[in-house]
Coordinates of C-alpha atoms and ligand atoms in Angstrom, one line a residue:
X15 CA -0.1 0.1 0.2
X16 CA 1.6 3.2 -1.2
X17 CA 0.3 5.5 1.7
X18 CA 1.7 3.3 4.2
X19 CA 5.4 4.5 3.7
X20 CA 4.2 8.3 4.6
X21 CA 4.7 7.5 8.3
X22 CA 8.1 6.4 7.8
X23 CA 9.4 9.2 5.6
X24 CA 7.1 12.0 7.0
X25 CA 8.9 14.8 8.8
X26 CA 7.7 15.0 12.5
X27 CA 6.9 18.5 13.7
X28 CA 4.9 20.3 16.3
X29 CA 2.6 21.9 14.0
X30 CA 1.4 18.6 12.6
X31 CA 0.9 17.3 16.1
X32 CA -1.0 20.4 17.2
X33 CA -4.8 20.8 17.4
X34 CA -5.9 24.4 16.9
X35 CA -8.8 26.2 18.6
X36 CA -10.4 29.2 16.5
X37 CA -11.5 31.9 18.5
X38 CA -13.6 34.7 17.2
X39 CA -12.8 37.3 19.8
X40 CA -15.8 39.4 19.4
X41 CA -18.1 36.7 20.5
X42 CA -15.9 34.5 22.9
X43 CA -16.1 36.4 26.5
X44 CA -16.7 39.8 27.5
X45 CA -14.9 40.9 30.4
X46 CA -16.0 44.6 30.7
X47 CA -19.6 44.5 30.3
X48 CA -19.8 46.3 27.0
X49 CA -21.4 43.7 25.0
X50 CA -18.2 42.9 23.0
X51 CA -15.8 39.9 23.6
X52 CA -12.2 41.2 24.4
X53 CA -8.7 40.2 25.1
X54 CA -9.1 40.2 28.8
X55 CA -12.1 37.7 28.1
X56 CA -9.8 35.2 26.4
X57 CA -7.2 35.6 29.4
X58 CA -10.0 34.7 31.9
X59 CA -10.7 31.6 29.8
X60 CA -7.3 30.5 29.2
X61 CA -7.6 27.7 31.9
X62 CA -10.6 26.2 30.1
X63 CA -8.9 26.2 26.9
X64 CA -5.9 24.7 28.4
X65 CA -8.1 22.0 30.4
X66 CA -9.7 21.2 27.1
X67 CA -6.4 20.0 25.8
X68 CA -5.8 22.1 22.6
X69 CA -2.4 23.5 21.6
X70 CA -2.8 26.4 19.3
X71 CA -5.3 29.4 19.5
X72 CA -5.9 31.2 16.4
X73 CA -7.3 34.8 16.9
X74 CA -9.5 36.1 14.4
X75 CA -8.2 39.6 13.6
X76 CA -7.7 41.7 16.5
X77 CA -6.3 44.7 14.8
X78 CA -7.8 48.3 14.6
X79 CA -10.8 48.2 12.3
X80 CA -14.1 50.0 11.4
X81 CA -15.7 46.6 11.7
X82 CA -17.4 46.3 8.5
X83 CA -16.4 42.9 7.9
X84 CA -15.8 42.4 11.6
X85 CA -12.0 42.9 11.7
X86 CA -11.2 41.4 8.2
X87 CA -10.9 45.3 7.1
X88 CA -8.0 46.3 9.0
X89 CA -7.3 50.1 9.2
X90 CA -3.9 49.7 11.2
X91 CA -2.1 46.4 11.1
X92 CA 0.1 47.3 14.3
X93 CA -2.6 48.5 16.6
X94 CA -5.3 46.3 18.8
X95 CA -8.5 47.2 18.1
X96 CA -9.7 49.5 21.3
X97 CA -13.0 47.5 21.8
X98 CA -10.7 44.5 22.3
X99 CA -8.1 46.1 24.6
X100 CA -4.7 47.4 24.3
X101 CA -1.1 46.1 23.3
X102 CA -0.4 45.6 27.1
X103 CA -3.7 43.3 27.1
X104 CA -2.2 41.4 23.9
X105 CA 1.2 40.9 25.4
X106 CA -0.5 39.6 28.7
X107 CA -2.6 37.3 26.7
X108 CA 0.6 36.0 24.9
X109 CA 2.5 35.7 28.1
X110 CA -0.3 33.8 29.8
X111 CA -0.9 31.6 26.9
X112 CA 2.8 30.6 26.7
X113 CA 2.8 30.0 30.3
X114 CA 0.1 27.2 30.0
X115 CA 1.8 25.7 27.0
X116 CA -0.8 27.4 24.4
X117 CA 0.7 29.0 21.3
X118 CA -1.1 31.9 19.6
X119 CA -1.4 32.6 16.0
X120 CA -3.0 35.7 14.5
X121 CA -4.9 36.4 11.4
X122 CA -3.0 38.0 8.5
X123 CA -5.5 39.9 6.1
X124 CA -3.3 41.4 3.6
X125 CA -5.2 40.7 0.0
X126 CA -7.1 44.0 1.3
X127 CA -7.1 46.6 3.9
X128 CA -9.9 48.9 5.1
X129 CA -10.6 51.9 3.3
X130 CA -9.8 53.8 6.3
X131 CA -6.2 52.7 6.5
X132 CA -4.0 55.4 6.2
X133 CA -2.3 53.9 3.0
X134 CA -5.7 54.1 1.1
X135 CA -6.3 57.7 2.4
X136 CA -2.9 58.7 0.7
X137 CA -3.4 56.5 -2.2
X138 CA -6.8 58.0 -3.3
X139 CA -5.4 61.5 -2.6
X140 CA -3.0 61.4 -5.6
X141 CA -1.4 59.4 -8.4
X142 CA 2.2 60.7 -7.6
X143 CA 2.6 60.1 -3.8
X144 CA 4.6 57.0 -2.1
X145 CA 1.0 55.4 -1.4
X146 CA -0.4 55.9 -4.9
X147 CA 0.7 52.3 -6.0
X148 CA -0.5 50.6 -2.7
X149 CA -3.7 49.7 -4.4
X150 CA -4.9 48.6 -7.8
X151 CA -6.4 51.8 -9.7
X152 CA -7.6 51.9 -13.2
X153 CA -9.2 54.9 -15.4
X154 CA -11.7 52.5 -16.9
X155 CA -13.3 49.2 -15.7
X156 CA -11.2 46.5 -17.2
X157 CA -13.7 43.7 -16.6
X158 CA -16.8 42.2 -15.2
X159 CA -15.5 40.9 -12.0
X160 CA -18.0 40.6 -9.2
X161 CA -17.1 41.2 -5.5
X162 CA -17.6 38.3 -3.0
X163 CA -20.4 39.9 -0.9
X164 CA -22.2 41.0 -3.9
X165 CA -22.0 43.7 -6.7
X166 CA -19.2 44.8 -9.1
X167 CA -15.6 44.4 -7.8
X168 CA -14.7 47.8 -9.1
X169 CA -15.6 51.3 -7.6
X170 CA -15.3 54.8 -8.8
X171 CA -13.2 57.0 -6.2
X172 CA -14.2 60.9 -6.7
X173 CA -10.9 62.1 -5.2
X174 CA -8.5 60.1 -7.1
X175 CA -10.9 59.8 -10.0
X176 CA -10.2 56.4 -11.1
X177 CA -11.7 52.8 -10.3
X178 CA -10.1 50.7 -7.6
X179 CA -10.3 46.9 -7.4
X180 CA -12.1 45.4 -4.2
X181 CA -12.8 41.6 -4.4
X182 CA -14.7 41.9 -1.2
X183 CA -17.0 45.2 0.0
X184 CA -16.0 48.5 -1.6
X185 CA -14.7 49.3 1.9
X186 CA -12.1 46.6 1.4
X187 CA -9.6 47.8 -1.3
X188 CA -7.4 45.1 -2.7
X189 CA -3.7 45.7 -1.9
X190 CA -1.5 46.1 -5.0
X191 CA 1.3 43.2 -4.5
X192 CA 3.2 44.1 -7.8
X193 CA 4.5 47.1 -5.9
X194 CA 7.8 46.2 -4.1
X195 CA 7.5 48.8 -1.4
X196 CA 4.0 47.3 -0.2
X197 CA 5.4 44.1 -0.1
X198 CA 8.4 44.9 2.1
X199 CA 5.8 46.8 4.5
X200 CA 3.8 43.8 4.8
X201 CA 6.9 41.6 5.6
X202 CA 8.0 44.3 8.1
X203 CA 4.7 44.2 9.8
X204 CA 4.8 40.5 10.2
X205 CA 8.1 40.6 11.6
X206 CA 6.8 43.1 14.1
X207 CA 4.4 40.4 15.5
X208 CA 6.8 37.5 15.2
X209 CA 9.1 39.5 17.1
X210 CA 6.8 40.0 20.0
X211 CA 6.5 36.2 20.3
X212 CA 3.6 35.1 18.3
X213 CA 3.6 31.5 16.9
X214 CA 2.4 32.0 13.5
X215 CA -0.5 33.4 11.1
X216 CA -3.5 32.1 9.5
X217 CA -3.5 33.9 6.3
X218 CA -6.7 35.3 4.8
X219 CA -7.7 34.4 1.3
X220 CA -3.7 34.4 0.5
X221 CA -4.3 32.8 -2.9
X222 CA -5.6 36.0 -4.2
X223 CA -2.8 38.3 -3.6
X224 CA -1.4 38.0 -7.2
X225 CA -3.5 39.4 -9.8
X226 CA -3.4 38.7 -13.7
X227 CA -2.1 42.2 -15.0
X228 CA -4.3 41.8 -18.1
X229 CA -7.6 41.6 -16.1
X230 CA -9.3 39.4 -18.1
X231 CA -13.2 38.8 -18.0
X232 CA -14.7 36.2 -15.6
X233 CA -14.5 32.8 -17.0
X234 CA -18.0 31.6 -15.9
X235 CA -21.2 32.2 -14.1
X236 CA -20.1 29.4 -11.6
X237 CA -18.6 31.7 -8.9
X238 CA -16.2 28.7 -7.7
X239 CA -14.8 28.4 -11.2
X240 CA -14.2 32.4 -11.1
X241 CA -12.4 32.0 -8.0
X242 CA -10.2 29.3 -9.1
X243 CA -9.3 30.6 -12.7
X244 CA -9.6 34.6 -12.3
X245 CA -9.0 35.5 -8.8
X246 CA -6.9 32.9 -6.9
X247 CA -3.5 31.3 -7.9
X248 CA -2.1 34.4 -9.7
X249 CA 0.9 34.6 -12.1
X250 CA 3.3 35.7 -9.2
X251 CA 1.8 34.1 -6.4
X252 CA 4.3 31.7 -5.7
X253 CA 7.0 34.0 -6.0
X254 CA 5.4 36.4 -3.4
X255 CA 4.9 33.2 -1.0
X256 CA 8.5 32.2 -1.2
X257 CA 9.8 36.0 -0.7
X258 CA 7.6 36.1 2.3
X259 CA 9.0 32.9 3.7
X260 CA 12.6 34.3 3.1
X261 CA 12.0 37.6 4.4
X262 CA 9.7 36.8 7.4
X263 CA 7.9 33.4 8.4
X264 CA 11.1 31.4 7.4
X265 CA 13.3 33.3 9.9
X266 CA 11.1 32.1 13.1
X267 CA 9.9 28.8 14.5
X268 CA 6.4 29.4 13.5
X269 CA 3.3 28.1 11.7
X270 CA 1.7 29.4 8.6
X271 CA -1.8 28.3 7.6
X272 CA -3.3 29.5 4.3
X273 CA -6.9 30.1 3.8
X274 CA -6.6 28.4 0.5
X275 CA -9.9 29.5 -1.3
X276 CA -9.5 28.5 -5.1
X277 CA -6.8 25.8 -4.4
X278 CA -7.9 22.4 -5.3
X279 CA -6.0 18.8 -4.9
X280 CA -4.3 19.3 -8.5
X281 CA -2.4 22.5 -7.2
X282 CA -2.2 22.3 -3.5
X283 CA 1.4 21.1 -3.5
X284 CA 2.4 24.2 -5.1
X285 CA 1.4 26.0 -1.7
X286 CA 2.5 23.4 1.1
X287 CA 5.0 21.1 -0.6
X288 CA 7.8 21.6 2.2
X289 CA 10.7 21.5 -0.2
X290 CA 8.9 24.7 -1.8
X291 CA 9.1 26.9 1.4
X292 CA 5.8 28.6 1.2
X293 CA 3.3 27.5 3.7
X294 CA 2.9 24.9 6.2
X295 CA -0.4 24.0 5.6
X296 CA -3.5 25.0 4.0
X297 CA -7.3 24.8 4.3
X298 CA -9.6 24.1 1.2
X299 CA -13.3 24.7 0.7
X300 CA -14.3 21.9 -1.3
X301 CA -16.3 20.1 1.2
X302 CA -17.8 23.4 2.2
X303 CA -19.3 24.0 -1.5
X304 CA -20.5 20.3 -1.9
X305 CA -23.8 21.3 -0.7
X306 CA -24.2 24.6 -2.5
X307 CA -25.3 25.4 -6.0
X308 CA -22.8 27.0 -8.4
X309 CA -20.7 27.8 -5.3
X310 CA -23.4 30.4 -4.4
X311 CA -23.2 31.0 -0.5
X312 CA -26.7 31.1 0.3
X313 CA -27.8 28.1 -1.6
X314 CA -28.5 24.5 -0.3
X315 CA -28.5 21.2 -2.0
X316 CA -28.4 17.5 -0.9
X317 CA -25.2 15.7 -1.4
X318 CA -23.9 12.1 -1.5
X319 CA -21.8 11.0 1.5
X320 CA -19.7 9.1 -0.9
X321 CA -18.9 12.5 -2.3
X322 CA -18.0 13.8 0.8
X323 CA -15.8 11.2 1.7
X324 CA -14.3 11.2 -1.6
X325 CA -13.0 14.8 -1.0
X326 CA -11.1 13.7 2.2
X327 CA -9.7 10.7 0.4
X328 CA -8.3 12.6 -2.5
X329 CA -6.8 15.5 -0.4
X330 CA -5.1 12.8 1.6
X331 CA -3.6 11.3 -1.4
X332 CA -2.7 14.5 -2.9
X333 CA -0.8 15.8 0.1
X334 CA 1.1 12.6 0.5
X335 CA 4.3 12.7 2.4
X336 CA 5.5 16.2 1.6
X337 CA 2.3 18.2 2.2
X338 CA -0.1 19.0 5.1
X339 CA -3.4 20.4 5.7
X340 CA -6.0 21.4 8.2
X341 CA -9.1 19.4 8.8
X342 CA -12.3 21.6 9.6
X343 CA -15.9 21.2 9.6
X344 CA -16.8 24.7 10.4
X345 CA -15.6 28.3 11.2
X346 CA -16.6 31.9 11.5
X347 CA -17.7 31.8 7.8
X348 CA -20.0 28.9 7.8
X349 CA -23.1 27.3 9.5
X350 CA -22.5 25.1 12.8
X351 CA -21.0 21.8 11.8
X352 CA -23.7 20.0 13.9
X353 CA -26.3 21.9 12.3
X354 CA -25.0 21.2 8.7
X355 CA -23.1 17.7 8.6
X356 CA -24.9 16.1 11.6
X357 CA -28.4 16.4 12.8
X358 CA -28.8 19.4 15.1
X359 CA -32.2 18.1 16.6
X360 CA -32.9 14.9 18.0
X361 CA -29.3 13.3 17.4
X362 CA -27.4 16.5 18.4
X363 CA -25.5 14.7 21.1
X364 CA -24.5 11.6 19.1
X365 CA -24.1 13.3 15.8
X366 CA -21.7 16.1 17.3
X367 CA -19.7 13.6 18.8
X368 CA -19.6 11.4 15.5
X369 CA -18.3 14.7 13.9
X370 CA -15.7 15.3 16.7
X371 CA -14.5 11.8 16.2
X372 CA -13.9 12.5 12.3
X373 CA -12.3 15.9 12.8
X374 CA -9.9 14.6 15.3
X375 CA -8.9 11.2 13.7
X376 CA -8.3 12.3 10.2
X377 CA -4.8 13.0 8.8
X378 CA -4.2 16.7 9.1
X379 CA -4.0 19.4 12.0
X380 CA -7.7 19.7 13.2
X381 CA -9.4 23.2 14.0
X382 CA -12.1 23.2 16.4
X383 CA -14.2 26.3 15.9
X384 CA -15.3 28.0 19.4
X385 CA -18.6 26.5 20.7
X386 CA -18.4 23.5 18.8
X387 CA -16.9 21.6 21.5
X388 CA -20.3 22.0 23.5
X389 CA -22.3 21.3 20.2
X390 CA -23.6 24.9 19.7
X391 CA -26.1 24.9 16.9
X392 CA -27.3 27.4 14.2
X393 CA -29.3 30.0 15.3
X394 CA -32.7 31.4 13.8
X395 CA -33.0 35.1 13.0
X396 CA -36.6 36.1 12.3
X397 CA -35.8 39.5 10.6
X398 CA -32.7 40.9 8.9
X399 CA -32.2 43.5 11.7
X400 CA -31.1 40.7 13.9
X401 CA -28.5 39.9 11.3
X402 CA -25.0 41.4 11.6
X403 CA -22.9 40.1 8.8
X404 CA -22.7 42.6 5.8
X405 CA -22.9 39.6 3.6
X406 CA -26.3 38.7 4.7
X407 CA -27.4 42.3 4.6
X408 CA -26.2 42.6 1.0
X409 CA -27.8 39.2 0.0
X410 CA -31.2 40.3 1.6
X411 CA -31.3 43.7 -0.2
X412 CA -30.2 42.0 -3.5
X413 CA -33.0 39.2 -3.4
X414 CA -35.6 41.6 -2.2
X415 CA -34.9 44.2 -5.1
X416 CA -35.4 41.0 -7.3
X417 CA -39.0 40.4 -5.8
X418 CA -38.1 37.6 -3.3
X419 CA -40.1 37.4 0.0
X420 CA -38.5 38.2 3.2
X421 CA -39.6 35.0 4.8
X422 CA -37.8 32.8 2.1
X423 CA -34.5 35.0 2.1
X424 CA -34.2 34.6 6.0
X425 CA -34.8 30.8 5.6
X426 CA -31.8 30.9 3.2
X427 CA -29.9 33.3 5.4
X428 CA -30.5 30.9 8.6
X429 CA -29.4 28.0 6.8
X430 CA -26.3 29.2 5.1
X431 CA -25.3 32.7 6.6
X432 CA -22.2 33.3 8.9
X433 CA -24.1 34.6 11.8
X434 CA -24.8 31.3 12.7
X435 CA -21.3 30.7 13.9
X436 CA -20.8 34.1 15.3
X437 CA -23.5 34.2 18.1
X438 CA -21.8 34.4 21.6
X439 CA -20.2 31.3 23.3
X440 CA -22.8 30.0 25.6
X441 CA -20.7 29.7 29.0
X442 CA -23.9 29.2 31.4
X443 CA -27.6 29.1 31.8
X444 CA -27.5 32.8 33.1
X445 CA -28.6 36.0 31.4
X446 CA -27.1 36.2 27.9
X447 CA -25.5 33.0 28.4
X448 CA -22.9 34.2 30.8
X449 CA -21.3 36.0 27.8
X450 CA -21.7 39.6 28.8
X451 CA -23.2 41.6 31.8
X452 CA -24.2 44.4 29.3
X453 CA -28.0 45.0 28.6
X454 CA -27.5 43.2 25.1
X455 CA -24.6 41.7 23.6
X456 CA -23.4 43.0 20.1
X457 CA -25.4 39.9 18.3
X458 CA -28.1 38.0 19.7
X459 CA -27.4 34.8 22.0
X460 CA -28.9 31.6 20.5
X461 CA -32.0 31.1 22.7
X462 CA -30.9 27.4 23.5
X463 CA -28.2 28.6 25.8
X464 CA -30.4 27.5 28.8
X465 CA -29.7 23.9 27.6
X466 CA -26.4 23.9 25.7
X467 CA -23.7 25.7 27.9
X468 CA -20.1 25.1 29.0
X469 CA -21.2 24.8 32.8
X470 CA -23.8 22.4 31.9
X471 CA -21.3 20.5 29.8
X472 CA -18.7 20.3 32.6
X473 CA -21.2 19.0 34.8
X474 CA -22.4 16.1 32.6
X475 CA -20.6 12.9 32.3
X476 CA -22.1 12.3 28.8
X477 CA -21.4 15.7 27.5
X478 CA -19.7 16.7 24.1
X479 CA -17.2 18.6 25.8
X480 CA -15.8 15.6 27.9
X481 CA -16.0 13.4 24.6
X482 CA -13.6 16.2 22.9
X483 CA -11.3 16.1 26.1
X484 CA -10.9 12.2 25.5
X485 CA -10.4 12.5 21.8
X486 CA -7.7 15.2 22.3
X487 CA -6.0 13.0 25.1
X488 CA -6.2 10.2 22.7
X489 CA -4.4 11.9 19.9
X490 CA -1.8 12.9 22.5
X491 CA -1.5 9.5 23.4
X492 CA -1.4 7.7 20.1
X493 CA 1.0 9.6 17.1
X494 CA -0.5 6.9 14.8
X495 CA -3.6 9.1 14.7
X496 CA -1.4 12.0 13.6
X497 CA 1.1 10.4 11.2
X498 CA -0.5 7.2 10.3
X499 CA -1.6 6.3 6.7
X500 CA -5.3 6.9 6.1
X501 CA -7.1 3.9 4.6
X502 CA -10.7 4.2 3.6
X503 CA -13.4 0.9 3.7
X504 CA -16.5 0.7 1.6
X505 CA -15.9 4.2 0.1
X506 CA -19.0 4.1 -1.9
X507 CA -21.2 3.7 1.0
X508 CA -23.9 6.4 1.3
X509 CA -24.1 6.2 5.3
X510 CA -20.9 4.7 6.8
X511 CA -17.7 6.4 6.9
X512 CA -15.1 3.8 7.8
X513 CA -11.4 4.1 7.7
X514 CA -8.2 2.9 9.5
X515 CA -5.2 4.9 10.6
X516 CA -2.1 2.8 10.7
X517 CA 1.5 2.6 10.8
X518 CA 4.3 0.5 12.4
X519 CA 3.3 1.8 16.0
X520 CA -0.2 1.4 15.9
X521 CA -3.5 0.4 14.1
X522 CA -7.0 2.1 14.7
X523 CA -10.5 1.5 12.8
X524 CA -13.0 4.4 13.1
X525 CA -16.6 3.4 12.1
X526 CA -19.0 6.3 11.7
X527 CA -22.8 6.2 10.8
X528 CA -23.8 9.4 9.1
X529 CA -27.5 8.4 9.5
X530 CA -30.5 8.2 11.8
X531 CA -30.7 4.8 10.5
X532 CA -29.3 1.4 11.9
X533 CA -27.0 0.3 9.4
X534 CA -24.8 -2.8 9.3
X535 CA -21.1 -2.1 9.0
X536 CA -19.9 -5.4 7.5
X537 CA -16.4 -5.1 9.3
X538 CA -15.2 -7.9 11.1
X539 CA -14.1 -6.9 14.4
X540 CA -11.5 -8.8 16.1
X541 CA -12.0 -9.9 19.6
X542 CA -8.6 -8.3 20.5
X543 CA -9.7 -5.0 19.2
X544 CA -10.4 -2.6 22.1
X545 CA -13.3 -0.1 21.6
X546 CA -11.5 3.2 22.9
X547 CA -13.9 5.8 21.7
X548 CA -17.6 5.5 21.6
X549 CA -20.5 7.6 21.6
X550 CA -23.2 5.6 23.0
X551 CA -23.0 4.3 26.6
X552 CA -24.2 0.7 25.7
X553 CA -22.5 -1.7 23.4
X554 CA -25.4 -2.4 20.9
X555 CA -25.4 -5.4 18.3
X556 CA -21.8 -6.2 17.0
X557 CA -22.5 -5.9 13.4
X558 CA -24.5 -2.7 13.3
X559 CA -24.3 0.7 13.9
X560 CA -26.9 2.7 15.4
X561 CA -28.3 6.5 14.6
X562 CA -25.1 8.4 14.4
X563 CA -22.9 5.9 16.2
X564 CA -19.4 6.5 16.1
X565 CA -16.7 3.9 17.4
X566 CA -12.8 3.9 17.4
X567 CA -11.1 0.6 17.8
X568 CA -7.5 0.1 18.8
X569 CA -5.8 -3.1 17.5
X570 CA -3.6 -4.5 19.9
X571 CA -2.4 -7.0 17.3
X572 CA -2.2 -6.6 13.8
X573 CA -5.3 -7.9 12.2
X574 CA -6.4 -7.8 8.5
X575 CA -9.8 -6.5 8.0
X576 CA -11.9 -8.2 5.3
X577 CA -12.9 -5.8 2.6
Ligands
LIG6 O1 -13.0 34.6 3.8 C1 -13.0 34.2 2.5 C2 -14.1 34.0 2.1 O2 -15.0 34.8 1.6 C3 -14.9 32.6 2.0 O3 -14.4 31.7 3.4 C4 -16.3 32.2 2.0 O4 -16.9 32.6 3.1 C5 -16.3 30.7 1.5 O5 -15.6 30.8 0.1 C6 -17.9 30.6 1.2 O6 -18.6 31.1 0.6 C7 -12.1 35.2 4.6 C8 -12.5 35.3 5.9 O7 -12.6 34.2 6.5 C9 -13.9 36.2 5.9 O8 -14.3 36.2 7.4 C10 -13.7 37.5 5.5 O9 -15.1 38.2 5.4 C11 -13.1 37.4 3.9 O10 -12.0 36.5 4.0 C12 -12.5 38.9 3.7 O11 -11.6 39.2 4.4
LIG7 CA1 -15.7 43.9 26.1

């Protein structure tokens, strides 16, 4: 078996062994009662995080920002957002995290800045000052590109009397990476944070930074195709990533994670082949658009489990021994994983544990999104005023103008929207889920906080939280779960996801039933196999898996499983 040799030649390194926990600071914990999560709030919860057993905290942007896109529109890359605290708070957070053995990575958002950034203010003022070329200016609109959040990607600026490119909102102008001074400025800024002691960066939409200078029209109506062919993987991208590695990240012992929108299993090695010295790892969006139509954000279609599994199989093969990636099932841009890939209703407990099992036993660095460790679910917003996300607002007004009924639009926003993941973390059954003492949090708390919250989970032997802790401990105990090869069984089955993780040091079998039906699994389980993780508290019939049942077996002796 070709992939069995991976574990022998694969380089062992801390960022492959780590588990990432993503914090969306605005919604994590509010320490000063203004309704907004903050850095001191994170500090107060560090013991909770270290007790959970994660290794790396990824903080979504904490820099100065007018917050049109909640920090993904940065107005000063070297300043902490005042709502979140001060530089002293950040330094304290870093020291306190390191003291507990937790690493901290920050969000690098350098495809675009905020239009409030001083660079853009200068750039729009004149075509002959030092910042004129920091952004992408054209006298005429060169193509039909559309922005991610709706509407054209080019906007006219009265001051400069030219059009500028913005792949996201018009308040997020794209930076001009062709300009050497801009690139030097970015590397310098990265080193400023590395010198403070941070442990790496997650890099926002990094494949988009190099643009085809001929600015051709969009290749297709399918937005995923446009991203792949027009926006991502530009002609000088890999030159920039290598330069960034040389000038910055490569000089430190840090991890770099690319948010690799528009990257497929065909070109992923260009980014993460360790011999190329670009990024350590990436995460892709293929399983995130499997259940959408034409890559359209607010659409939902059904999908086959076999296709879902095929994505994980093919990425595992593509990355081989020299590449590495992140496994994730939700983050701040997507619905909650239990509501989307599991069953957020009757089988919430079982399906959240099943998804946790998958997340933490595949080959790759797992990323847990805040709140998923207690099985937080999607929220239901009854009207657009309750939504915060600019994308949701834009979509709502676009659809309304097309004559769509508000109830239908809200249903799609509730199913697909980003606010689902952004409601405050549910800490307890107290007012506003114990997130804030303010009269109102910045975004509504999911009303199910009375049942789903950290305090409840900590007191409950059967909780999802405890299950995560056990799984995290298991990964630490058995390096096979990190470096071992991944081999699927019954890849065409439409309800079961069954795979082995194996190498010279160990052998595990993972059985997952992605359905509410009882399904025969046909695997011959050896009597010597030890059941080490199970999301039911009773054994059940040996050859069947119950609704959303998940099991992990450890083989103490080598054992061939019948196909
Ligand atoms: O996201 C890029 C982005 O638009 C995708 O994640 C998108 O949500 C996905 O393809 C599904 O349609 C990053 C950030 O994560 C996001 O929060 C920012 O709004 C965006 O970049 C702009 O910085
Ligand atoms: Ca606060």
